Backbone as JSON, one array per atom type, in Angstrom:
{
  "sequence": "XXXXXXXXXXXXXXXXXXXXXXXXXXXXXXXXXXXXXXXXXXXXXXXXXXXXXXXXXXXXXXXXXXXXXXXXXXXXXXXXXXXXXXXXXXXXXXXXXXXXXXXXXXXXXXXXXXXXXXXXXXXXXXXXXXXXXXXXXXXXXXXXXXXXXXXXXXXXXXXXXXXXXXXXXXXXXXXXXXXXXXXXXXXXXXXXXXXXXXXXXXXXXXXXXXXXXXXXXXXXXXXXXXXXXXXX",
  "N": [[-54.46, 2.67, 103.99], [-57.11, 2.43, 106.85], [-57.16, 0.81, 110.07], [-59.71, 0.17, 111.83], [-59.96, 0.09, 115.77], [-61.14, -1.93, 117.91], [-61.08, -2.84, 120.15], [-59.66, -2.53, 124.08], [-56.23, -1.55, 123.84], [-53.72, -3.49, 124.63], [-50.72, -4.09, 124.58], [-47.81, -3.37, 122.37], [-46.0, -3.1, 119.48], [-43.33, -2.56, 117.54], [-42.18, -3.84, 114.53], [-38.94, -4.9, 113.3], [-36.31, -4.51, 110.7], [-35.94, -6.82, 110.26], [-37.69, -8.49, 111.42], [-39.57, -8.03, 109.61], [-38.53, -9.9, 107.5], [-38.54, -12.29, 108.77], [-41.36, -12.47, 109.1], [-42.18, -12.78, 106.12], [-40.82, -14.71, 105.08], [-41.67, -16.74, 106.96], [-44.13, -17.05, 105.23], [-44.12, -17.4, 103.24], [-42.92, -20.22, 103.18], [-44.92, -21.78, 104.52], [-46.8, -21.49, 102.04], [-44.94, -23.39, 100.64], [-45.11, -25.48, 102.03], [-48.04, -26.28, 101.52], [-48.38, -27.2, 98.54], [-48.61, -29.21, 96.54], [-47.66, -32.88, 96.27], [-46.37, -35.77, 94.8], [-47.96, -38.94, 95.79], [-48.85, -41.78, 96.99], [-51.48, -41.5, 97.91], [-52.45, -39.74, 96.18], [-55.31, -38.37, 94.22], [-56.63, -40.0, 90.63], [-56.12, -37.76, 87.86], [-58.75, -36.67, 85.71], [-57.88, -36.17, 83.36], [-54.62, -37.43, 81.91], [-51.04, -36.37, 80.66], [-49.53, -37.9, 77.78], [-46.81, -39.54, 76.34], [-45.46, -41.54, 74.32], [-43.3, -43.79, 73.63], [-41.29, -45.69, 70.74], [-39.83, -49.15, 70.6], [-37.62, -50.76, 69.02], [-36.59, -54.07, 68.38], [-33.95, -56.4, 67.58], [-34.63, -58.96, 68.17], [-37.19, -59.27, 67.73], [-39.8, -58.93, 65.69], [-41.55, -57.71, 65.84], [-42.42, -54.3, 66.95], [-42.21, -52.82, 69.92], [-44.22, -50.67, 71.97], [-43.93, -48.02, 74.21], [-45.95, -46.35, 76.47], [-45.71, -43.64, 78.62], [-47.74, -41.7, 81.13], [-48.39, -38.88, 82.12], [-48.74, -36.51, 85.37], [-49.6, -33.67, 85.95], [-48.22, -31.7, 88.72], [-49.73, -28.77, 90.69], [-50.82, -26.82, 88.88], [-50.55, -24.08, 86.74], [-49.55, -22.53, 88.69], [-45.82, -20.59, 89.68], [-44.82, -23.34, 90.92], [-45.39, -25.29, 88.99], [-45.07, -28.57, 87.95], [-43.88, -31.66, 86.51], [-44.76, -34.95, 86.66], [-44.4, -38.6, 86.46], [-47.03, -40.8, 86.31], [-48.3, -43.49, 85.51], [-47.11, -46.25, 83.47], [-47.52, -48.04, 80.22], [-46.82, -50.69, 78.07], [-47.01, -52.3, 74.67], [-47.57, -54.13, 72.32], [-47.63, -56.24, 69.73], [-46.46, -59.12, 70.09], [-46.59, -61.48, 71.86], [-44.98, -62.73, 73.43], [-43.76, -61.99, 75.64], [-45.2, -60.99, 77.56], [-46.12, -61.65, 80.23], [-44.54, -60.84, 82.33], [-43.88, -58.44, 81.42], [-46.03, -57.42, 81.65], [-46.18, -57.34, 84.2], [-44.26, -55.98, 85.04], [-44.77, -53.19, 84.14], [-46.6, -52.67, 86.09], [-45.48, -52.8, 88.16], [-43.28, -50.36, 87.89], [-45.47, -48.32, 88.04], [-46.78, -48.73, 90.59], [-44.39, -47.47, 91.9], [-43.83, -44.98, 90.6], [-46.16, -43.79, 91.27], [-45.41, -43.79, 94.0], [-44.62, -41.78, 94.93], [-42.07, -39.42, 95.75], [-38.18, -39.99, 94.64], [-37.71, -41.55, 92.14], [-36.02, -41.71, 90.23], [-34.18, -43.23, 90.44], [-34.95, -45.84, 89.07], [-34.2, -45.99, 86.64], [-31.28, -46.37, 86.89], [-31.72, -48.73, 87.66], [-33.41, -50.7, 85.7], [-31.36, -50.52, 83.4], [-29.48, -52.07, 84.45], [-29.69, -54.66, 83.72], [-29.03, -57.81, 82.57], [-29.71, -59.79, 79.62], [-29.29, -63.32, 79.67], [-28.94, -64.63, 77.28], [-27.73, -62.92, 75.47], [-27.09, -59.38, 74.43], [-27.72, -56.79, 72.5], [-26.8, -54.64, 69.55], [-28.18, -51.36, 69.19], [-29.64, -48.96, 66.93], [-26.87, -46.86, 66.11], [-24.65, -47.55, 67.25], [-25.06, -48.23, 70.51], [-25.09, -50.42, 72.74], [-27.26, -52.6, 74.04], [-27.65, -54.65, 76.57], [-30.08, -55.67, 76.87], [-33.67, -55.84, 76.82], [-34.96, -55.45, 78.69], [-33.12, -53.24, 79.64], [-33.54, -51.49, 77.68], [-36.0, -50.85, 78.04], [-35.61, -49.39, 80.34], [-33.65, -47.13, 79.62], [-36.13, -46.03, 77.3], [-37.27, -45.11, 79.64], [-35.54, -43.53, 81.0], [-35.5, -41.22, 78.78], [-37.51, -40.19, 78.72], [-37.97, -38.7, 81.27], [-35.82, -36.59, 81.52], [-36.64, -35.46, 79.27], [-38.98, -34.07, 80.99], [-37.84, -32.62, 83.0], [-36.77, -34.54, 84.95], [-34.45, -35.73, 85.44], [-31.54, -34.91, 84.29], [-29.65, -33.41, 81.24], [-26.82, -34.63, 80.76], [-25.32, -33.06, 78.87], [-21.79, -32.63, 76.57], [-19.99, -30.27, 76.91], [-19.06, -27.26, 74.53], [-16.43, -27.34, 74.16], [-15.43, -29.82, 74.7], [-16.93, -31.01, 72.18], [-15.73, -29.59, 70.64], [-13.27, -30.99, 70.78], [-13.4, -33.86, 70.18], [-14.51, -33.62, 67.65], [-12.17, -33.04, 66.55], [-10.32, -34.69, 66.98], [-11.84, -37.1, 65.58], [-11.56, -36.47, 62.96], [-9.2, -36.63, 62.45], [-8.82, -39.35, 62.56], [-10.1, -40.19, 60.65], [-8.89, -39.39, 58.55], [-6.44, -40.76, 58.83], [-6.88, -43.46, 58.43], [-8.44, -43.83, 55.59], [-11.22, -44.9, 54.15], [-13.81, -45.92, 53.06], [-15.17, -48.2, 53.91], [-14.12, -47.97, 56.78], [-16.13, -47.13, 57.98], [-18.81, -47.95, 60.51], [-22.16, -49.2, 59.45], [-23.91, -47.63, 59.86], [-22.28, -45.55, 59.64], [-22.21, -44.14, 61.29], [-19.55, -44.52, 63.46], [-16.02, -45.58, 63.49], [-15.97, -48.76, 62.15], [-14.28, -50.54, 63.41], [-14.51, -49.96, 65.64], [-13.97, -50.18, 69.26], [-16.33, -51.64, 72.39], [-17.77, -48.88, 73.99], [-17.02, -48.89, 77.77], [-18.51, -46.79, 79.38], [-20.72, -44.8, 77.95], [-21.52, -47.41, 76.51], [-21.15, -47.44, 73.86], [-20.34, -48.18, 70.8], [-17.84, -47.57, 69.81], [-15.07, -46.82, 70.51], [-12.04, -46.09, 70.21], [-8.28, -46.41, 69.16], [-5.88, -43.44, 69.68], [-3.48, -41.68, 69.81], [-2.52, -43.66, 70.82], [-3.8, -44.06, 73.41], [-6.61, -45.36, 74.06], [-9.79, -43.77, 73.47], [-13.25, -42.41, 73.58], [-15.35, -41.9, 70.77], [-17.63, -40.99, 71.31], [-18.9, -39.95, 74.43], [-16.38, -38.84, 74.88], [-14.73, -40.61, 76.95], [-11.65, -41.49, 78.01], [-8.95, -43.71, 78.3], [-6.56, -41.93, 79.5], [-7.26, -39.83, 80.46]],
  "CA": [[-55.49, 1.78, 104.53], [-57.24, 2.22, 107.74], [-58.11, -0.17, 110.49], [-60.62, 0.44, 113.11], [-59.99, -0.94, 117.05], [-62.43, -2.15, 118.52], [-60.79, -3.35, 121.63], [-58.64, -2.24, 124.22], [-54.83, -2.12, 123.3], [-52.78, -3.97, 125.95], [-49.66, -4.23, 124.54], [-47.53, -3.37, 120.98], [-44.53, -4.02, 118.82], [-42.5, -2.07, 116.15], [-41.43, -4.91, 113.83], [-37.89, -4.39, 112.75], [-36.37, -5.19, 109.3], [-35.69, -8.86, 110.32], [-39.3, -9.43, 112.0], [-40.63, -8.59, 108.73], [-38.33, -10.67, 106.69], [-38.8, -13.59, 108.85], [-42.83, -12.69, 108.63], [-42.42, -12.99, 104.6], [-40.44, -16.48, 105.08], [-42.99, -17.97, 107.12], [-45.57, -16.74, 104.94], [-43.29, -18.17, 101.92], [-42.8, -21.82, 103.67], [-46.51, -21.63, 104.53], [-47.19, -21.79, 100.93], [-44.92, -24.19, 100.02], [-45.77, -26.41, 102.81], [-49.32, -26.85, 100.84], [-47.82, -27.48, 97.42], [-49.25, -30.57, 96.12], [-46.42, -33.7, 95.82], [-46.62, -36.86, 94.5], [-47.96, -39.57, 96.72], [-49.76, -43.05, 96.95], [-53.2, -41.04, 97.67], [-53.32, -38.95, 95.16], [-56.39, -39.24, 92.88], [-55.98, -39.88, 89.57], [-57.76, -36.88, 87.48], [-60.02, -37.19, 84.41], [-56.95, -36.03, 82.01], [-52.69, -37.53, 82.07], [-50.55, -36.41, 79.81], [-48.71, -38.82, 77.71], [-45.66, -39.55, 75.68], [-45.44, -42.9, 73.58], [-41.51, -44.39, 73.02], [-41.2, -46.95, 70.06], [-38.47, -49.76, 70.65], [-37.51, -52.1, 67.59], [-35.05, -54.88, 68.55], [-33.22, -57.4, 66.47], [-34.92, -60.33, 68.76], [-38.46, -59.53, 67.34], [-40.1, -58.34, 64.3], [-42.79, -56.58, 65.98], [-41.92, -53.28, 67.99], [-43.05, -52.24, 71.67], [-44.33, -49.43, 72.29], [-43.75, -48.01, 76.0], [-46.79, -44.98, 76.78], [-46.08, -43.02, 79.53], [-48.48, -40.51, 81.75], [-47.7, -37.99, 83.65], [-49.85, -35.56, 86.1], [-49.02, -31.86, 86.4], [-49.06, -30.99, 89.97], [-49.44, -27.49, 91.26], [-50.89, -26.47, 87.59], [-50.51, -22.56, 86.89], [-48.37, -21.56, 89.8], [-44.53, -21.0, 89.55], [-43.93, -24.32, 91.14], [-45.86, -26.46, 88.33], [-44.21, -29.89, 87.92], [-44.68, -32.69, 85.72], [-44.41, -36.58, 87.27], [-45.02, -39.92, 85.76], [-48.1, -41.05, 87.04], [-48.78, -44.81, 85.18], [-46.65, -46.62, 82.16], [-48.33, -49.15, 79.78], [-46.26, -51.16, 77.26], [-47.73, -52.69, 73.99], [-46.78, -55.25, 71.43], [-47.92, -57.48, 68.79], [-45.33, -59.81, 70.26], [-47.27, -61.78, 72.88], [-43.76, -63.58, 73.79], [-42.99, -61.17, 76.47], [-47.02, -60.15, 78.06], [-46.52, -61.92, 81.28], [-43.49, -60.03, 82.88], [-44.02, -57.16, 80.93], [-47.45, -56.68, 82.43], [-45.93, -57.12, 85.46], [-42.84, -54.7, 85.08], [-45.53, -52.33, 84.22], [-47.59, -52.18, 87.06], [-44.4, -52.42, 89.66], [-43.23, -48.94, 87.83], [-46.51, -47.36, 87.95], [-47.04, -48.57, 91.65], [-43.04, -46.8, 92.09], [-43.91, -43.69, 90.22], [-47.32, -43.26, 92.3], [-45.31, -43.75, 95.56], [-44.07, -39.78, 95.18], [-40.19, -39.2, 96.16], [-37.28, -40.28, 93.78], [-38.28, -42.29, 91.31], [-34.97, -42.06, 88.89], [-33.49, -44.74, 90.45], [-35.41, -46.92, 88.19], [-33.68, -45.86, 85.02], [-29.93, -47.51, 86.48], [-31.85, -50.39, 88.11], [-33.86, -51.38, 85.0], [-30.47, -50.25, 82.24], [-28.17, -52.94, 84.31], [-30.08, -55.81, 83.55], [-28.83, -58.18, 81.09], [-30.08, -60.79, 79.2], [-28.36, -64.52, 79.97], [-28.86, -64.68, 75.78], [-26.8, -62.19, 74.83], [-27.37, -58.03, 74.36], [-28.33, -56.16, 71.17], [-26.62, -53.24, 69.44], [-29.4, -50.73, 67.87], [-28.72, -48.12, 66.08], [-26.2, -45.74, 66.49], [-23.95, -48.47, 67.89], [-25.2, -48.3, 71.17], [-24.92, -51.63, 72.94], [-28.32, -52.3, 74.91], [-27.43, -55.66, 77.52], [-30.97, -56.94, 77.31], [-34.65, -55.48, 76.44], [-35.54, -54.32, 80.21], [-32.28, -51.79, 79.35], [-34.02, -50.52, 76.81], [-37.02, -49.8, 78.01], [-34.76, -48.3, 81.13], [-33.52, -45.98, 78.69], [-36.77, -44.99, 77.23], [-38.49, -44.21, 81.16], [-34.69, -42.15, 80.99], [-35.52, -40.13, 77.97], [-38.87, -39.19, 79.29], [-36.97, -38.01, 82.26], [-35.07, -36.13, 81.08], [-37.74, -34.62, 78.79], [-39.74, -33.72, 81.58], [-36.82, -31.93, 83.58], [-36.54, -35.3, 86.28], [-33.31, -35.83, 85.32], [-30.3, -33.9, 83.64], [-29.15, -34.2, 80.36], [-25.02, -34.58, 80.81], [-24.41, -33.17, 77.48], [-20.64, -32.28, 76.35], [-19.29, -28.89, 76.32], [-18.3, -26.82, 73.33], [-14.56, -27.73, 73.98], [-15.27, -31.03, 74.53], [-17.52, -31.21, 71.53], [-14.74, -29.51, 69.43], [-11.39, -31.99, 70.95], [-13.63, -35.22, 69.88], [-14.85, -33.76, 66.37], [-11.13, -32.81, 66.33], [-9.64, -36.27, 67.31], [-12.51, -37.84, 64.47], [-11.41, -36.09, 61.91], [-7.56, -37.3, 62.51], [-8.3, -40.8, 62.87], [-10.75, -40.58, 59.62], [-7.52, -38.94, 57.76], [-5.75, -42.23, 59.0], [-8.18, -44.64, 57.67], [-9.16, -43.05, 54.61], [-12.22, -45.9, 53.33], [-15.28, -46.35, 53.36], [-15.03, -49.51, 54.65], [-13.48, -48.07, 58.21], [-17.1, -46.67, 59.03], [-19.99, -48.99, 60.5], [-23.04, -49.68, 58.83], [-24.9, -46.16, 60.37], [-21.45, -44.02, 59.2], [-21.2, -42.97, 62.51], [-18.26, -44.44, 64.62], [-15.56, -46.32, 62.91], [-16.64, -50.41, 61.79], [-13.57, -51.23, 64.07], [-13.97, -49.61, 67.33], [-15.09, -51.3, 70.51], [-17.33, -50.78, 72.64], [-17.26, -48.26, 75.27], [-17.65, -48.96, 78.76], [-18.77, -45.84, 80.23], [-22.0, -44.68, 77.29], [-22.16, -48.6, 75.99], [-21.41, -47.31, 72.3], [-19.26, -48.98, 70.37], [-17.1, -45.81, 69.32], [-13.95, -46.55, 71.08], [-10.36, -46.33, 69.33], [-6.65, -46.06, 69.75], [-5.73, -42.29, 68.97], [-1.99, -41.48, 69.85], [-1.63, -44.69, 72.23], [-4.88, -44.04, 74.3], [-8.21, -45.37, 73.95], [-10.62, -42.83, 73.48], [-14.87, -42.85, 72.75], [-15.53, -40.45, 70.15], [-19.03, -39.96, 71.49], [-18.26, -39.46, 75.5], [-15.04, -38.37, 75.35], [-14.21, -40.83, 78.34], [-10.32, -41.57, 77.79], [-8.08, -44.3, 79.55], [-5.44, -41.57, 79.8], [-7.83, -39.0, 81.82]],
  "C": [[-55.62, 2.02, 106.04], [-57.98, 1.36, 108.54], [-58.9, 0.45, 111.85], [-60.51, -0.78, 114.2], [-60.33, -0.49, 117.94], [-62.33, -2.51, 120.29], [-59.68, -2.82, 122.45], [-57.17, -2.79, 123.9], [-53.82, -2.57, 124.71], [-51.44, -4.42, 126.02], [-48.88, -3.88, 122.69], [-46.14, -3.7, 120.97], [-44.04, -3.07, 117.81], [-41.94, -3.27, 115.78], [-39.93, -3.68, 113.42], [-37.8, -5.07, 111.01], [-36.82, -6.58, 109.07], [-37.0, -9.73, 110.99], [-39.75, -9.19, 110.44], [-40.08, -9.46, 107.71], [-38.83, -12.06, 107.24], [-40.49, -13.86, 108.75], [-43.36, -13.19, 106.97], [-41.99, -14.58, 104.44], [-41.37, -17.39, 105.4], [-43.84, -18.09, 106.24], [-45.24, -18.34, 103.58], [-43.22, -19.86, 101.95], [-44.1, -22.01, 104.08], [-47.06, -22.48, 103.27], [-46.53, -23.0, 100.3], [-44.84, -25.88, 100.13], [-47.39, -27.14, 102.1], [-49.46, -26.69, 99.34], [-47.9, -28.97, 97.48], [-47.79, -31.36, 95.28], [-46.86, -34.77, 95.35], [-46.7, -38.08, 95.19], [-48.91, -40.48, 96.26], [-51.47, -42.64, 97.01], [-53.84, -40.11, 96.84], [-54.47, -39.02, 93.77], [-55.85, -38.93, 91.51], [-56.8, -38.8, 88.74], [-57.79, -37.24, 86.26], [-58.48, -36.76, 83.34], [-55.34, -36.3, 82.43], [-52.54, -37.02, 80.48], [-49.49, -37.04, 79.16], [-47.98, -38.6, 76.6], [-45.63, -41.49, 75.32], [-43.81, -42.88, 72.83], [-41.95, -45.51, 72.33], [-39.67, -47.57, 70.4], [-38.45, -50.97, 69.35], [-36.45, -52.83, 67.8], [-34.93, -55.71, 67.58], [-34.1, -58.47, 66.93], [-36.22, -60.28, 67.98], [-38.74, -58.7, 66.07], [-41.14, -57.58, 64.59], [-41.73, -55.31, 67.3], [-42.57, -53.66, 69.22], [-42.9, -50.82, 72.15], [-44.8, -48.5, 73.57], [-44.54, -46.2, 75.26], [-46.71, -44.67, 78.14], [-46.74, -41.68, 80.25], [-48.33, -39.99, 82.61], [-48.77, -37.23, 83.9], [-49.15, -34.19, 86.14], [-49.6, -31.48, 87.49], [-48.69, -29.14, 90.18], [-49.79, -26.95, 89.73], [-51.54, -25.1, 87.86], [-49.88, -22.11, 87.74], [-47.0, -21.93, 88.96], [-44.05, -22.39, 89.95], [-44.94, -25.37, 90.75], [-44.77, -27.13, 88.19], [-45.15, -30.66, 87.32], [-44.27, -33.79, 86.07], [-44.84, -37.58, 86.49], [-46.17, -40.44, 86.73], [-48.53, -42.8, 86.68], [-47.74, -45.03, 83.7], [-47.32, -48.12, 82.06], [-47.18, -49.23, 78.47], [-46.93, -52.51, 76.24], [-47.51, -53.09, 73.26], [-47.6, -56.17, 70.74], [-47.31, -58.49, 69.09], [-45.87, -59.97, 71.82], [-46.24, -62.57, 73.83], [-43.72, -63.26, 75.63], [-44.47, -60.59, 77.49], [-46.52, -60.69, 79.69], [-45.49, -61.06, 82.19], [-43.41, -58.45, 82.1], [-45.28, -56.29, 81.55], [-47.33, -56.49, 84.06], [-44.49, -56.26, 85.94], [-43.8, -53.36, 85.36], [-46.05, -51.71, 85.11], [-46.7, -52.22, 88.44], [-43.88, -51.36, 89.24], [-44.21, -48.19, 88.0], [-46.56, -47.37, 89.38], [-45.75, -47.18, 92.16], [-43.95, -44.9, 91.98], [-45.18, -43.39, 91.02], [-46.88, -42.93, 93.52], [-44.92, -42.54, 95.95], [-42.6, -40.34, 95.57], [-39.46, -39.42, 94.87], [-37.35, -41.31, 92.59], [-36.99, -42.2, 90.24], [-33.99, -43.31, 89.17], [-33.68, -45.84, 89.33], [-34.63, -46.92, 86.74], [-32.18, -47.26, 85.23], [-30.45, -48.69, 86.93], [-32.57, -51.2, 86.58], [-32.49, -51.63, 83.44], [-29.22, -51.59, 83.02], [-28.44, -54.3, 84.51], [-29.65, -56.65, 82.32], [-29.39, -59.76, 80.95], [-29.37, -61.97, 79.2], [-27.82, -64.55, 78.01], [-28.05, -64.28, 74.64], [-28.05, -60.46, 74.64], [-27.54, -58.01, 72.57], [-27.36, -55.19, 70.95], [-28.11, -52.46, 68.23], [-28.56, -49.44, 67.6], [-28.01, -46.6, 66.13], [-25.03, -46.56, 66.99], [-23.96, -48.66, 69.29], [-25.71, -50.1, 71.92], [-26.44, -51.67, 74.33], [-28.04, -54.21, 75.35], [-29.05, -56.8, 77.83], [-32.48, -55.52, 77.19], [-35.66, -54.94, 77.72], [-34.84, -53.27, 80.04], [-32.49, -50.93, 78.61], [-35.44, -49.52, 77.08], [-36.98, -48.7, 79.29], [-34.56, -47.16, 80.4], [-34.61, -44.82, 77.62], [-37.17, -44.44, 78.47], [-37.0, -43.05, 81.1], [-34.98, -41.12, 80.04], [-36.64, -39.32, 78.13], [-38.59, -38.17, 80.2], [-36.94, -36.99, 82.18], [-35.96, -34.96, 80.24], [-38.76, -33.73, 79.31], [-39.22, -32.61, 82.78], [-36.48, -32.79, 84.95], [-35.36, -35.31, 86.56], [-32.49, -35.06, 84.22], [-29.83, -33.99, 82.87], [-27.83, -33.91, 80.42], [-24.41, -34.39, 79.5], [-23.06, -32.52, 77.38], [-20.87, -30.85, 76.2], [-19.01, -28.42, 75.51], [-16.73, -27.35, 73.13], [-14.65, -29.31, 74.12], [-15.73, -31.42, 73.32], [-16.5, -31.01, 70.11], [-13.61, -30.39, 69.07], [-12.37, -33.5, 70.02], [-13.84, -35.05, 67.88], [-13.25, -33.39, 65.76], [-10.57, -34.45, 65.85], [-10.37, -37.11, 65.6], [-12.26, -37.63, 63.4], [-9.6, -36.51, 61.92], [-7.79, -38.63, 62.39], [-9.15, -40.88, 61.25], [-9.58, -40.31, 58.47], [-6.76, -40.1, 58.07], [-6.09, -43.55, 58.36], [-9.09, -43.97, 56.81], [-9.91, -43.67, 53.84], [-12.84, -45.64, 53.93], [-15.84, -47.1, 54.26], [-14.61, -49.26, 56.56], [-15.12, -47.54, 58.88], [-17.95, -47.87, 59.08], [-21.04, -48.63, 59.67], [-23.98, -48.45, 58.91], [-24.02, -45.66, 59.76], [-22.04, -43.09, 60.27], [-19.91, -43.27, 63.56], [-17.66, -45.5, 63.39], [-16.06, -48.03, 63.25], [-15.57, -51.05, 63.55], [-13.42, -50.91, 65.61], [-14.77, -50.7, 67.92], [-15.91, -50.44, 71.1], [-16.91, -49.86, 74.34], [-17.6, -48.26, 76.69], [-18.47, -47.91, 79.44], [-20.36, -45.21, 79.2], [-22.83, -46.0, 76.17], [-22.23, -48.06, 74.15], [-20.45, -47.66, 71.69], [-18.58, -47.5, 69.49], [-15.81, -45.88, 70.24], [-12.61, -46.92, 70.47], [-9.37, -45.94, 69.84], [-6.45, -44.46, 68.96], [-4.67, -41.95, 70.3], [-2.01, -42.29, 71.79], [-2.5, -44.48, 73.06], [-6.17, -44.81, 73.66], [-9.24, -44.59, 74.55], [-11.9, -42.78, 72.94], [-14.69, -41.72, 72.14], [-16.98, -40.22, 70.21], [-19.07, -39.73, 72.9], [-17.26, -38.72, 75.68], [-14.71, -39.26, 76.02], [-12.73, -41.63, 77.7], [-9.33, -42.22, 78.86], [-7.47, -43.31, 80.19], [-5.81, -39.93, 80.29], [-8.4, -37.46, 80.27]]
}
């Protein structure tokens, strides 16, 4: 490629290696300086994409069904991203409309404001009900019906790559199906599993994933769906 000049030359430069790397950096932070984030002014456009969680508790006979929408910013480049943009929650079960409509629209304002937004999962999961908590199913112990629907905005999360899923290791995955299969050889009925036949009827519950799956196995208490273990 040649350029034609037009004007006198009054001074030059040989770039070295490191002028042109730092010319590619700027160029690089340039670009990702005008990479579209998530913020209070961003318009909303003609299409979200959404995800609908059902919740079924013991307290009611009708479900609620939490829809959330997300925006894809930066759509087609390498640094597409997907954000929550608005959640709406919906019920035959008019019990619950007035604080629910207003949970709603203080996460949506949140998730509009751009930045960190996972906070909301442990602030809405350590709410508990004066009434008493729920277990649903799986034996997971849910403290009250804002924790739940904490736990669905977490599984969206999570689904969306906001947050991280902390799943077990192969070796951890093998010591617990290890351990389960010793304590089921110990307690050889029917009767020792809960009502799902998945954690024994008699464990407690576990502080650390709230699932009732915690037993004595050689003089420790141990979850057999965390792993987490008094005795480390």
């Amino acid at each position: 490629m040649t350029f034609k000049i037009e004007k006198k030359i009054t001074s030059y430069k040989v770039l070295s290696t490191e002028d042109k790397a730092a010319a590619v950096q700027s160029a690089n932070d340039a670009k990702i300086n005008n990479l579209e984030s998530m913020h209070e002014n961003v318009t909303r456009p003609e299409i979200l994409f959404g995800s609908t969680y059902k919740i079924k508790t013991p307290q009611s006979e009708h479900a609620l069904y939490i829809t959330i929408n997300d925006m894809i910013l930066n759509m087609g480049t390498e640094h597409e991203e997907r954000r929550p943009y608005e959640v709406f929650i919906n019920s035959k079960n008019m019990e619950h409309f007035q604080w629910v409509l207003a949970l709603t629209r203080v996460i949506s304002a949140v998730f509009r404001k751009g930045g960190d937004a996972t906070f909301l999962v442990e602030e809405l999961k350590a709410v508990f009900d004066p009434r008493g908590g729920y277990f649903k199913k799986g034996g997971v112990f849910m403290p009250s019906l804002v924790a739940e629907i904490g736990c669905a905005i977490e599984s969206h999360m999570k689904q969306i790559g906001m947050l991280k899923d902390t799943e077990l290791d192969d070796h951890q995955k093998q010591f617990l199906a290890a351990k389960r299969r010793e304590f089921e050889s110990l307690h050889n009925d029917t009767s020792s599993l809960d009502e799902n036949g998945a954690f024994p009827a008699k464990a407690l519950l576990c502080g650390k994933c709230q699932t009732k799956a915690l037993v004595l196995m050689d003089g420790c208490m141990t979850c057999l769906n965390c792993g987490d273990s008094k005795c480390g």
